[in-house]
Coordinates of C-alpha atoms in Angstrom, one line a residue:
Chain A
X1 CA -39.7 17.4 77.8
X2 CA -41.5 17.9 81.1
X3 CA -43.8 20.6 79.7
X4 CA -44.5 18.3 76.8
X5 CA -45.5 15.4 79.2
X6 CA -47.9 17.6 81.1
X7 CA -49.5 18.9 77.9
X8 CA -49.6 15.4 76.4
X9 CA -51.3 14.1 79.6
X10 CA -54.0 16.8 79.4
X11 CA -54.7 15.9 75.8
X12 CA -54.9 12.2 76.7
X13 CA -57.5 12.9 79.4
X14 CA -59.5 14.9 76.9
X15 CA -59.3 12.2 74.3
X16 CA -60.4 9.6 76.9
X17 CA -63.3 11.9 77.9
X18 CA -64.5 12.2 74.3
X19 CA -64.2 8.4 73.7
X20 CA -66.2 7.7 76.9
X21 CA -68.9 10.2 76.0
X22 CA -69.3 8.9 72.5
X23 CA -69.3 5.3 73.5
X24 CA -71.8 6.0 76.3
X25 CA -74.4 7.6 74.0
X26 CA -73.9 5.3 71.1
X27 CA -74.3 2.3 73.4
X28 CA -77.5 3.6 74.8
X29 CA -78.7 4.5 71.3
X30 CA -78.7 0.9 70.3
X31 CA -82.3 -0.5 70.6
X32 CA -82.8 -3.3 73.1
X33 CA -81.8 -3.8 76.7
X34 CA -79.9 -6.2 79.0
X35 CA -83.1 -8.1 79.9
X36 CA -84.3 -8.3 76.3
X37 CA -83.2 -11.9 75.8
X38 CA -85.3 -13.2 78.7
X39 CA -88.7 -14.1 77.5
X40 CA -91.9 -12.3 78.7
X41 CA -90.6 -10.8 81.9
X42 CA -93.4 -9.4 84.1
X43 CA -93.3 -5.6 84.2
X44 CA -92.6 -5.6 87.9
X45 CA -89.4 -7.5 87.5
X46 CA -88.3 -5.3 84.6
X47 CA -88.9 -2.3 86.8
X48 CA -86.8 -3.9 89.5
X49 CA -83.9 -4.6 87.2
X50 CA -84.0 -1.1 85.8
X51 CA -84.0 0.3 89.3
X52 CA -81.2 -1.9 90.4
X53 CA -78.8 -0.7 87.6
X54 CA -80.0 2.8 87.6
X55 CA -81.5 2.5 84.1
X56 CA -84.8 4.1 85.2
X57 CA -83.1 7.4 85.7
X58 CA -82.8 10.0 82.9
X59 CA -79.8 9.3 80.5
X60 CA -78.0 12.5 81.5
X61 CA -78.1 11.4 85.1
X62 CA -76.8 8.0 84.2
X63 CA -74.0 9.6 82.2
X64 CA -72.8 11.7 85.1
X65 CA -73.0 8.9 87.6
X66 CA -70.9 6.8 85.1
X67 CA -68.3 9.6 84.8
X68 CA -68.1 10.0 88.5
X69 CA -67.6 6.2 89.0
X70 CA -65.0 6.1 86.2
X71 CA -63.0 8.7 88.0
X72 CA -62.9 6.4 91.0
X73 CA -61.9 3.6 88.6
X74 CA -65.1 1.8 89.5
X75 CA -66.7 0.4 86.3
X76 CA -69.7 -1.1 88.2
X77 CA -71.1 -4.5 88.1
X78 CA -71.8 -6.6 85.0
X79 CA -75.5 -6.7 84.2
X80 CA -75.4 -10.0 82.5
X81 CA -73.0 -12.0 84.7
X82 CA -74.9 -11.3 87.8
X83 CA -72.9 -9.7 90.6
X84 CA -69.5 -9.8 88.9
X85 CA -67.7 -6.4 89.1
X86 CA -66.3 -5.3 85.7
X87 CA -62.9 -4.7 87.3
X88 CA -62.8 -8.4 88.2
X89 CA -63.7 -9.4 84.6
X90 CA -60.8 -7.3 83.3
X91 CA -58.3 -8.5 85.8
X92 CA -59.3 -12.1 85.2
X93 CA -59.5 -12.1 81.4
X94 CA -57.0 -9.5 80.4
X95 CA -54.0 -11.7 81.3
X96 CA -55.2 -14.4 78.8
X97 CA -55.3 -11.8 76.0
X98 CA -52.1 -10.2 77.1
X99 CA -50.2 -13.5 77.1
X100 CA -51.3 -14.3 73.6
X101 CA -50.7 -10.7 72.6
X102 CA -47.2 -10.5 73.8
X103 CA -46.4 -13.8 72.1
X104 CA -48.0 -12.6 68.8
X105 CA -46.1 -9.3 68.9
X106 CA -42.8 -11.0 69.5
X107 CA -43.6 -13.1 66.4
X108 CA -44.5 -10.0 64.4
X109 CA -41.2 -8.3 65.2
X110 CA -38.9 -11.3 64.9
X111 CA -40.4 -12.5 61.7
X112 CA -41.8 -9.3 60.1
X113 CA -38.7 -7.2 60.3
X114 CA -36.2 -9.8 59.1
X115 CA -38.5 -10.8 56.3
X116 CA -38.7 -7.1 55.2
X117 CA -34.9 -6.7 55.3
X118 CA -34.4 -9.9 53.3
X119 CA -36.9 -8.7 50.7
X120 CA -35.1 -5.3 50.5
X121 CA -31.7 -6.9 50.1
X122 CA -32.9 -9.3 47.5
X123 CA -35.0 -6.8 45.7
X124 CA -36.6 -8.2 42.6
X125 CA -35.0 -11.6 43.1
X126 CA -37.0 -14.8 43.9
X127 CA -36.6 -14.4 47.7
X128 CA -38.2 -11.0 47.5
X129 CA -41.0 -12.2 45.2
X130 CA -41.7 -15.1 47.5
X131 CA -41.7 -13.0 50.7
X132 CA -44.0 -10.4 49.0
X133 CA -46.4 -13.1 47.8
X134 CA -46.7 -14.4 51.4
X135 CA -47.0 -10.8 52.7
X136 CA -49.8 -10.0 50.2
X137 CA -51.6 -13.2 51.2
X138 CA -51.1 -12.2 54.8
X139 CA -52.8 -8.8 54.4
X140 CA -55.6 -10.1 52.3
X141 CA -56.6 -13.4 54.0
X142 CA -58.7 -12.8 57.1
X143 CA -57.4 -14.1 60.4
X144 CA -60.2 -16.6 61.0
X145 CA -59.3 -18.4 57.7
X146 CA -55.7 -18.6 58.8
X147 CA -56.9 -19.8 62.2
X148 CA -59.1 -22.6 60.9
X149 CA -56.5 -23.6 58.3
X150 CA -53.7 -23.9 60.9
X151 CA -56.0 -25.7 63.3
X152 CA -56.9 -28.2 60.6
X153 CA -53.4 -28.7 59.1
X154 CA -51.0 -28.3 62.0
X155 CA -53.4 -29.3 64.7
X156 CA -55.8 -32.0 63.4
X157 CA -53.8 -33.5 60.5
X158 CA -50.2 -33.2 61.6
X159 CA -51.1 -33.2 65.3
X160 CA -48.1 -30.9 66.0
X161 CA -49.9 -28.4 68.2
X162 CA -53.0 -28.5 70.5
X163 CA -56.0 -27.0 68.7
X164 CA -57.8 -25.3 71.6
X165 CA -57.1 -23.4 74.8
X166 CA -54.1 -21.5 76.2
X167 CA -52.8 -23.5 79.0
X168 CA -49.2 -23.6 77.9
X169 CA -46.9 -21.7 75.5
X170 CA -47.5 -24.7 73.2
X171 CA -51.2 -24.0 73.1
X172 CA -50.5 -20.4 72.1
X173 CA -48.6 -21.2 68.9
X174 CA -51.6 -21.6 66.6
X175 CA -53.6 -18.6 67.9
X176 CA -50.5 -16.5 67.8
X177 CA -49.8 -17.5 64.2
X178 CA -53.4 -16.6 63.3
X179 CA -53.2 -13.4 65.1
X180 CA -49.9 -12.2 63.8
X181 CA -50.0 -13.3 60.2
X182 CA -51.5 -10.0 59.1
X183 CA -49.2 -7.7 61.1
X184 CA -46.2 -9.8 60.1
X185 CA -47.1 -9.2 56.5
X186 CA -47.8 -5.6 57.0
X187 CA -44.5 -5.0 58.9
X188 CA -42.5 -6.9 56.2
X189 CA -44.0 -4.7 53.5
X190 CA -43.3 -1.5 55.6
X191 CA -39.7 -2.5 56.3
X192 CA -39.1 -3.6 52.7
X193 CA -40.2 -0.3 51.2
X194 CA -38.4 2.0 53.6
X195 CA -35.3 -0.2 53.6
X196 CA -35.2 -0.1 49.7
X197 CA -35.3 3.7 49.9
X198 CA -32.8 4.0 52.7
X199 CA -30.3 1.7 50.9
X200 CA -30.1 4.2 48.1
X201 CA -29.2 7.1 50.4
X202 CA -25.8 8.8 50.3
X203 CA -25.0 7.9 53.9
X204 CA -25.2 4.2 53.1
X205 CA -22.6 4.7 50.4
X206 CA -20.5 6.7 52.9
X207 CA -20.8 3.8 55.4
X208 CA -19.6 1.4 52.7
X209 CA -16.8 3.8 51.7
X210 CA -15.6 3.8 55.3
X211 CA -15.0 0.1 54.9
X212 CA -17.6 -1.1 57.2
X213 CA -18.8 -4.7 56.8
X214 CA -22.1 -5.3 55.1
X215 CA -23.6 -6.5 58.3
X216 CA -22.8 -3.2 60.1
X217 CA -24.0 -1.2 57.0
X218 CA -27.4 -3.0 57.0
X219 CA -28.1 -3.7 60.7
X220 CA -26.7 -0.4 62.1
X221 CA -26.9 2.3 59.4
X222 CA -29.8 1.2 57.3
X223 CA -32.1 -0.5 59.9
X224 CA -32.3 2.4 62.3
X225 CA -33.3 4.7 59.5
X226 CA -35.9 2.3 58.1
X227 CA -37.6 1.2 61.3
X228 CA -39.7 4.4 61.8
X229 CA -42.8 3.3 59.9
X230 CA -42.8 0.1 62.0
X231 CA -42.7 2.1 65.2
X232 CA -45.7 4.1 64.0
X233 CA -47.7 1.0 63.3
X234 CA -46.6 -0.7 66.5
X235 CA -48.5 1.6 68.9
X236 CA -52.0 0.7 67.8
X237 CA -50.9 -2.8 67.0
X238 CA -49.8 -3.5 70.5
X239 CA -52.9 -2.0 72.0
X240 CA -55.1 -4.0 69.7
X241 CA -53.4 -7.3 70.0
X242 CA -52.9 -7.1 73.8
X243 CA -56.5 -6.4 74.5
X244 CA -57.5 -9.3 72.5
X245 CA -59.1 -10.3 69.2
X246 CA -62.7 -11.5 69.5
X247 CA -62.5 -13.8 66.5
X248 CA -59.3 -15.6 67.3
X249 CA -60.1 -16.0 71.0
X250 CA -63.5 -17.5 70.1
X251 CA -62.0 -19.9 67.6
X252 CA -59.3 -21.1 69.9
X253 CA -61.6 -21.0 73.0
X254 CA -59.3 -18.6 74.9
X255 CA -61.0 -16.8 77.7
X256 CA -59.6 -13.4 76.8
X257 CA -61.0 -9.9 77.0
X258 CA -61.8 -9.6 73.4
X259 CA -64.6 -12.2 73.6
X260 CA -66.1 -10.5 76.6
X261 CA -66.0 -7.2 74.9
X262 CA -68.0 -8.3 71.8
X263 CA -70.5 -10.4 73.7
X264 CA -71.1 -7.6 76.1
X265 CA -72.2 -5.4 73.2
X266 CA -74.7 -7.9 71.9
X267 CA -76.0 -8.5 75.5
X268 CA -76.3 -4.7 76.0
X269 CA -74.2 -5.3 79.1
X270 CA -73.5 -1.5 79.4
X271 CA -71.1 -1.6 82.3
X272 CA -68.8 -4.2 80.7
X273 CA -68.8 -2.5 77.3
X274 CA -68.0 0.8 79.0
X275 CA -65.3 -0.6 81.2
X276 CA -63.5 -2.5 78.5
X277 CA -63.7 0.4 76.1
X278 CA -62.1 2.7 78.7
X279 CA -59.4 0.1 79.4
X280 CA -58.7 -0.3 75.7
X281 CA -58.7 3.5 75.1
X282 CA -56.2 4.1 78.0
X283 CA -54.0 1.4 76.5
X284 CA -54.1 3.0 73.1
X285 CA -53.3 6.4 74.4
X286 CA -50.4 5.1 76.4
X287 CA -49.0 3.2 73.5
X288 CA -49.2 6.2 71.2
X289 CA -47.3 8.2 73.8
X290 CA -44.7 5.4 74.0
X291 CA -44.4 5.6 70.3
X292 CA -43.8 9.3 70.3
X293 CA -41.1 8.9 73.0
X294 CA -39.5 6.1 70.9
X295 CA -39.4 8.3 67.9
X296 CA -37.1 10.8 69.7
X297 CA -34.9 7.9 70.8
X298 CA -34.6 6.6 67.2
X299 CA -34.4 9.9 65.4
X300 CA -32.6 12.8 67.1
X301 CA -34.0 15.2 64.6
X302 CA -37.4 14.7 66.2
X303 CA -37.8 16.7 69.4
X304 CA -40.8 16.6 71.8
X305 CA -41.9 20.2 72.1
X306 CA -45.1 21.9 73.1
Chain B
X1 CA 6.0 4.3 36.5
X2 CA 7.2 2.4 39.6
X3 CA 6.4 5.2 41.9
X4 CA 2.7 5.2 41.0
X5 CA 0.3 4.8 43.8
X6 CA -2.7 4.1 41.6
X7 CA -2.7 2.9 38.1
X8 CA -5.8 2.5 36.1
X9 CA -5.4 0.6 32.8
X10 CA -8.0 0.3 30.0
X11 CA -11.0 0.4 32.3
X12 CA -14.4 -0.5 30.9
X13 CA -17.5 -0.1 33.1
X14 CA -21.1 -0.8 32.1
X15 CA -24.5 -0.6 33.7
X16 CA -27.3 -2.9 32.9
X17 CA -30.6 -1.0 32.7
X18 CA -34.0 -1.8 31.4
X19 CA -33.3 0.5 28.5
X20 CA -30.2 -1.4 27.6
X21 CA -26.5 -1.6 28.4
X22 CA -25.0 1.7 29.3
X23 CA -21.3 2.0 28.3
X24 CA -20.3 4.3 31.1
X25 CA -16.5 4.0 30.8
X26 CA -14.6 3.1 27.7
X27 CA -10.9 2.5 28.0
X28 CA -10.0 4.8 30.8
X29 CA -6.3 4.8 31.8
X30 CA -4.5 7.2 34.1
X31 CA -2.1 7.0 37.0
X32 CA -1.3 9.0 40.2
X33 CA 2.0 9.2 41.9
X34 CA 2.6 9.3 45.6
X35 CA 1.7 12.7 47.1
X36 CA 0.3 13.9 43.8
X37 CA -3.0 15.6 43.2
X38 CA -4.9 14.9 40.1
X39 CA -8.0 16.8 39.0
X40 CA -10.6 14.9 37.0
X41 CA -12.8 17.3 35.1
X42 CA -15.7 16.9 32.7
X43 CA -19.4 17.6 32.6
X44 CA -22.1 15.6 34.4
X45 CA -22.3 12.1 33.0
X46 CA -18.8 12.0 31.6
X47 CA -17.8 9.1 33.9
X48 CA -15.9 10.9 36.6
X49 CA -17.8 9.5 39.5
X50 CA -18.2 6.1 37.9
X51 CA -14.4 5.9 37.6
X52 CA -14.1 6.6 41.3
X53 CA -16.8 4.1 42.3
X54 CA -15.1 1.5 40.1
X55 CA -11.9 2.1 42.0
X56 CA -13.7 1.7 45.3
X57 CA -15.8 -1.2 44.1
X58 CA -18.9 0.6 45.2
X59 CA -20.8 0.7 41.9
X60 CA -24.5 0.2 42.1
X61 CA -25.7 -3.4 41.8
X62 CA -26.3 -3.1 38.1
X63 CA -22.8 -1.7 37.5
X64 CA -19.9 -3.9 36.3
X65 CA -16.3 -3.5 35.6
X66 CA -16.1 -5.4 32.3
X67 CA -12.3 -5.3 31.8
X68 CA -9.2 -3.4 32.6
X69 CA -7.2 -3.3 35.8
X70 CA -6.9 -1.0 38.8
X71 CA -3.6 -1.4 40.6
X72 CA -3.4 0.4 43.9
X73 CA -0.2 0.2 45.9
X74 CA 0.8 -2.9 43.9
X75 CA -2.5 -4.7 44.6
X76 CA -4.9 -5.5 41.8
X77 CA -8.1 -4.3 43.4
X78 CA -10.4 -6.5 41.3
X79 CA -8.7 -9.6 42.6
X80 CA -9.2 -8.7 46.3
X81 CA -11.9 -10.5 48.3
X82 CA -14.8 -8.4 49.6
X83 CA -13.2 -8.6 53.1
X84 CA -9.8 -7.3 51.8
X85 CA -11.6 -4.6 50.0
X86 CA -13.5 -3.5 53.1
X87 CA -10.1 -3.3 54.9
X88 CA -8.8 -1.1 52.2
X89 CA -11.8 1.3 52.0
X90 CA -11.7 4.1 54.6
X91 CA -8.3 2.8 55.6
X92 CA -5.9 3.2 52.6
X93 CA -8.4 5.0 50.4
X94 CA -10.6 7.7 51.9
X95 CA -13.5 9.2 50.0
X96 CA -15.4 12.4 50.3
X97 CA -18.7 12.8 48.6
X98 CA -20.4 15.7 46.9
X99 CA -23.3 16.4 49.2
X100 CA -22.4 16.8 52.9
X101 CA -26.1 17.3 53.8
X102 CA -27.0 13.7 52.9
X103 CA -23.7 11.9 53.2
X104 CA -23.8 11.6 57.0
X105 CA -26.2 9.2 58.7
X106 CA -28.8 11.5 60.4
X107 CA -29.5 9.1 63.3
X108 CA -26.0 8.6 64.7
X109 CA -23.8 11.1 66.4
X110 CA -20.7 12.5 64.6
X111 CA -18.6 10.8 67.2
X112 CA -20.2 7.4 66.6
X113 CA -19.7 7.7 62.9
X114 CA -16.1 8.8 63.2
X115 CA -15.2 6.2 65.9
X116 CA -16.6 3.3 64.1
X117 CA -14.2 3.4 61.2
X118 CA -11.3 4.1 63.4
X119 CA -12.1 1.1 65.5
X120 CA -12.6 -1.0 62.4
X121 CA -9.3 -0.2 60.8
X122 CA -6.9 0.4 63.7
X123 CA -6.0 -1.4 66.9
X124 CA -7.3 1.5 69.0
X125 CA -10.1 0.8 71.5
X126 CA -13.2 3.0 71.7
X127 CA -11.9 5.5 74.1
X128 CA -8.6 5.9 72.3
X129 CA -10.5 6.2 69.0
X130 CA -12.6 8.9 70.6
X131 CA -9.4 10.8 71.5
X132 CA -8.3 10.4 67.9
X133 CA -11.7 11.7 66.7
X134 CA -11.3 14.8 68.8
X135 CA -7.8 15.4 67.2
X136 CA -9.3 14.9 63.8
X137 CA -12.0 17.4 64.3
X138 CA -9.5 19.8 65.6
X139 CA -7.3 19.3 62.6
X140 CA -10.2 20.1 60.2
X141 CA -10.9 23.2 62.2
X142 CA -14.1 22.4 64.1
X143 CA -14.2 24.3 67.4
X144 CA -15.0 22.6 70.7
X145 CA -14.6 19.1 69.3
X146 CA -15.4 17.2 72.5
X147 CA -18.9 18.8 72.5
X148 CA -19.4 18.4 68.8
X149 CA -18.7 14.7 68.9
X150 CA -21.9 14.1 70.8
X151 CA -24.0 16.0 68.3
X152 CA -25.9 14.8 65.3
X153 CA -25.4 15.8 61.7
X154 CA -28.4 18.1 61.7
X155 CA -26.8 20.3 64.3
X156 CA -23.9 21.1 61.9
X157 CA -23.9 23.5 59.0
X158 CA -23.1 22.4 55.5
X159 CA -19.4 23.5 55.6
X160 CA -19.0 21.9 59.0
X161 CA -20.5 18.7 57.8
X162 CA -18.1 18.6 54.9
X163 CA -15.3 19.1 57.4
X164 CA -16.6 16.1 59.3
X165 CA -16.6 14.1 56.1
X166 CA -13.0 15.1 55.5
X167 CA -12.1 14.2 59.0
X168 CA -13.8 10.8 58.5
X169 CA -12.0 10.2 55.2
X170 CA -8.7 11.1 56.8
X171 CA -9.3 9.2 60.0
X172 CA -7.0 6.3 59.1
X173 CA -4.4 8.5 57.3
X174 CA -5.2 7.1 53.8
X175 CA -2.6 7.0 51.1
X176 CA -5.2 8.2 48.6
X177 CA -8.1 10.6 49.1
X178 CA -10.8 10.6 46.5
X179 CA -12.8 13.8 46.7
X180 CA -15.9 13.7 44.5
X181 CA -16.9 17.3 44.0
X182 CA -16.2 18.2 47.6
X183 CA -17.2 21.8 47.3
X184 CA -20.0 21.8 44.8
X185 CA -22.7 21.9 47.4
X186 CA -21.1 24.6 49.5
X187 CA -21.1 28.4 49.2
X188 CA -18.0 30.2 47.9
X189 CA -16.4 31.3 51.2
X190 CA -16.8 27.8 52.6
X191 CA -15.4 26.3 49.4
X192 CA -12.2 28.3 49.8
X193 CA -11.8 27.1 53.4
X194 CA -12.3 23.5 52.4
X195 CA -9.8 23.8 49.6
X196 CA -7.2 25.4 51.8
X197 CA -7.8 22.6 54.3
X198 CA -7.3 20.0 51.7
X199 CA -4.1 21.6 50.4
X200 CA -2.8 21.9 53.9
X201 CA -3.5 18.2 54.7
X202 CA -2.0 17.0 51.5
X203 CA 1.3 18.7 52.4
X204 CA 1.1 17.5 56.0
X205 CA 0.2 13.9 55.3
X206 CA 1.9 13.5 51.9
X207 CA -1.3 12.0 50.6
X208 CA -2.4 11.6 47.0
X209 CA -5.6 13.2 46.0
X210 CA -8.0 12.6 43.2
X211 CA -10.2 15.7 42.9
X212 CA -13.3 15.4 40.8
X213 CA -14.9 18.7 39.9
X214 CA -16.2 20.8 37.1
X215 CA -14.5 23.8 38.6
X216 CA -11.3 24.4 36.7
X217 CA -10.3 27.1 39.1
X218 CA -10.1 24.5 41.8
X219 CA -8.0 22.2 39.7
X220 CA -5.5 25.0 38.9
X221 CA -5.3 25.7 42.6
X222 CA -4.3 22.3 44.0
X223 CA -3.6 19.8 41.2
X224 CA -0.4 18.9 39.5
X225 CA -2.1 16.8 36.9
X226 CA -5.4 17.1 35.1
X227 CA -7.5 14.4 33.4
X228 CA -10.3 15.6 31.1
X229 CA -13.1 13.2 30.6
X230 CA -15.9 13.2 28.1
X231 CA -18.5 10.6 27.2
X232 CA -16.8 7.9 29.3
X233 CA -13.4 8.3 27.9
X234 CA -10.3 10.4 28.7
X235 CA -10.0 13.0 26.0
X236 CA -6.9 14.7 27.3
X237 CA -4.6 14.5 30.2
X238 CA -1.4 16.3 31.2
X239 CA 0.1 18.5 33.8
X240 CA -1.9 21.5 34.9
X241 CA 0.3 23.8 32.9
X242 CA -0.1 21.7 29.8
X243 CA -3.9 21.7 30.1
X244 CA -4.3 25.4 30.9
X245 CA -1.7 26.8 28.5
X246 CA -1.5 24.3 25.7
X247 CA -4.8 22.5 25.5
X248 CA -4.9 20.0 22.6
X249 CA -8.5 18.6 22.5
X250 CA -11.3 20.9 21.2
X251 CA -13.3 19.9 24.3
X252 CA -10.6 21.1 26.7
X253 CA -10.4 24.3 24.7
X254 CA -14.1 24.6 25.0
X255 CA -14.1 24.1 28.7
X256 CA -11.4 26.7 29.2
X257 CA -13.5 29.2 27.2
X258 CA -16.3 28.7 29.7
X259 CA -14.4 30.2 32.5
X260 CA -15.1 33.8 33.2
X261 CA -11.9 35.9 33.5
X262 CA -11.3 39.2 35.3
X263 CA -10.0 40.8 32.1
X264 CA -12.7 39.7 29.8
X265 CA -14.5 43.0 29.4
X266 CA -17.9 42.8 27.8
X267 CA -17.1 39.7 25.8
X268 CA -19.5 36.8 26.2
X269 CA -18.7 33.4 27.6
X270 CA -18.7 30.7 25.0
X271 CA -20.7 27.6 26.0
X272 CA -20.2 24.3 24.3
X273 CA -23.4 23.8 22.3
X274 CA -25.3 20.5 22.3
X275 CA -25.7 17.6 24.6
X276 CA -23.3 14.8 25.7
X277 CA -23.8 11.5 23.8
X278 CA -26.3 8.8 24.6
X279 CA -24.2 6.1 26.3
X280 CA -26.7 3.3 25.6
X281 CA -25.8 3.8 21.9
X282 CA -22.4 5.3 22.0
X283 CA -21.2 7.0 18.8
X284 CA -19.0 4.9 16.6
X285 CA -16.4 7.5 16.3
X286 CA -15.3 10.3 18.7
X287 CA -17.9 10.9 21.4
X288 CA -17.4 14.6 21.0
X289 CA -18.0 14.7 17.3
X290 CA -21.4 16.3 17.3
X291 CA -20.4 19.3 19.4
X292 CA -16.9 19.7 17.9
X293 CA -16.3 22.8 15.7
X294 CA -13.3 21.2 14.0
X295 CA -14.9 17.8 13.3
X296 CA -13.8 15.9 10.3
X297 CA -15.3 13.0 8.4
X298 CA -13.1 10.4 10.1
X299 CA -14.2 11.6 13.5
X300 CA -17.7 10.2 12.9
X301 CA -16.4 6.9 11.6
X302 CA -13.6 5.9 13.9
X303 CA -12.6 6.4 17.5
X304 CA -9.5 8.6 17.8
X305 CA -6.6 7.0 19.5
X306 CA -5.0 8.5 22.6
X307 CA -1.6 9.8 21.6
X308 CA 1.0 11.6 23.6
X309 CA 2.4 14.7 22.2
X310 CA 5.0 14.8 24.9
X311 CA 5.7 12.7 28.0
X312 CA 2.6 12.9 30.2
X313 CA 0.5 15.1 27.9
X314 CA -1.7 13.5 25.4
X315 CA -5.1 13.7 23.8
X316 CA -7.5 11.5 21.9
X317 CA -8.2 13.5 18.8
X318 CA -7.8 13.0 15.1
X319 CA -6.5 16.5 14.7
X320 CA -3.2 15.2 16.0
X321 CA -2.9 12.3 13.6
X322 CA -0.6 13.4 10.8
X323 CA -2.3 11.0 8.3
X324 CA -5.8 12.2 9.1
X325 CA -5.5 15.9 8.1
X326 CA -8.4 16.9 5.9
X327 CA -10.0 13.5 5.8

């Protein structure tokens, strides 16, 4: 286990390095610059800006400077929001994304899994059909449609929930619905298909033959065996949802990280793009590691070996 | 009759499938006394397992017991509530399945799986149940049981897993043990061990056993009575001696001819030619008619009636009906 951790850590560092490198060069390959949007800047000012952010140096030099600073966990200063360190942007805006994310993931698990179980137990009956129609809608209707629809119906028409912002848990309900509709549907389908398969296994018949109640058979014996695909999906899902969704955050006017990320790309705000990418990548790597550890907890046949 | 532990009367079981209704069991009746071992033999699809699952009320969702009664220990099983049935399963009736490799849940320890049914059916608490589980593993001959309890099924060999299954089935000292081909998936040396173990436990616990198998050697070894099934019906039943030395039904005779013997010389085994009948459109007459070498005209037209030739030994075959000779 310890050897595995070390090895895994080394791989993670390498993965991060590759992500950083590719992002850096792709970012600089996009035409345009951070001062593009300003009209007719005199060449002297352009030169000044370039010198200030080190953009006048050769790309390779910029790259190594960036690597060195990254090692020190210093992502530099935003080029667009003058004077704001990227670290500050992340610490200020990530909590907004994280709050919404945690709320959404809770919804995903507590609605998606039971929905999948219900479908599997009522296979081919109307409950299953209904759940699967909803799930199919969920995976095919884009999040922003769900967002606008819920805003209109539950917010404007019925006035049940506030339409914008994220001040209270109450504010988070609509964006969380919009953000989790797709993963809920996906999880429900995953659970349904693996549960249907597991319920036909011999050990389920054994469990019933032992006289266990249906509740124990389903929630102990069947569920632990059918939860694996969900765990696999959960790693990237948590990383993605916690770090924010640009579209949902824009629609609901939530000052999360996702919005910053996307605007930083169109603004060519190199430092912000880089910083948020690294942050996201670290998150993803950590989550994937957590998933691997969770596998061994759930299924004793899986061993972490180097 | 009053000493019978289990009595199955005129059992009909069907399955609803997309292709149509499958008549899996047609008029199955037999009984088992206390402490008695009955072998149920017949080829795949003859209805052996369906009979057992009907008893346990564990048929797949599309399976239904249409009519007939199953009386266990003076209780009509079809009248019990689901809850009562759960209390009975694993407690008064234990069951062992064919494939030990897939019959244990891979993600729980052996101890967990043993303890849960003990706790469910007895008044023991978890630590007492654990003690009991250790004793059970010892009884079925698993070395260092304390250590083994903490292990998962994949850390056991096939034979060891089947022992665990037996320990599990016996955990609440059932009155009846249903063993559905308990040795089919095991290699021969392990088979012998498992059978010895079952014989031993039968004596010790005075338990009744239904042994489902297509291995007639096994039946001769531990069973007092034999039920021969074919195409969802019982074609012959009797004591083990009756069946082996005085078989009445052509199918039973055929089965016996399929067993290799030490003194056979270069003679060939005689397989029973043909296929079992299609149970969606069961034949009007005797299900065995197409494969029977002594088939008569009446066999195609009408189902033979089960008749006893002496107490406890009977067959369903027109050959034994005096009036049907030569028809």
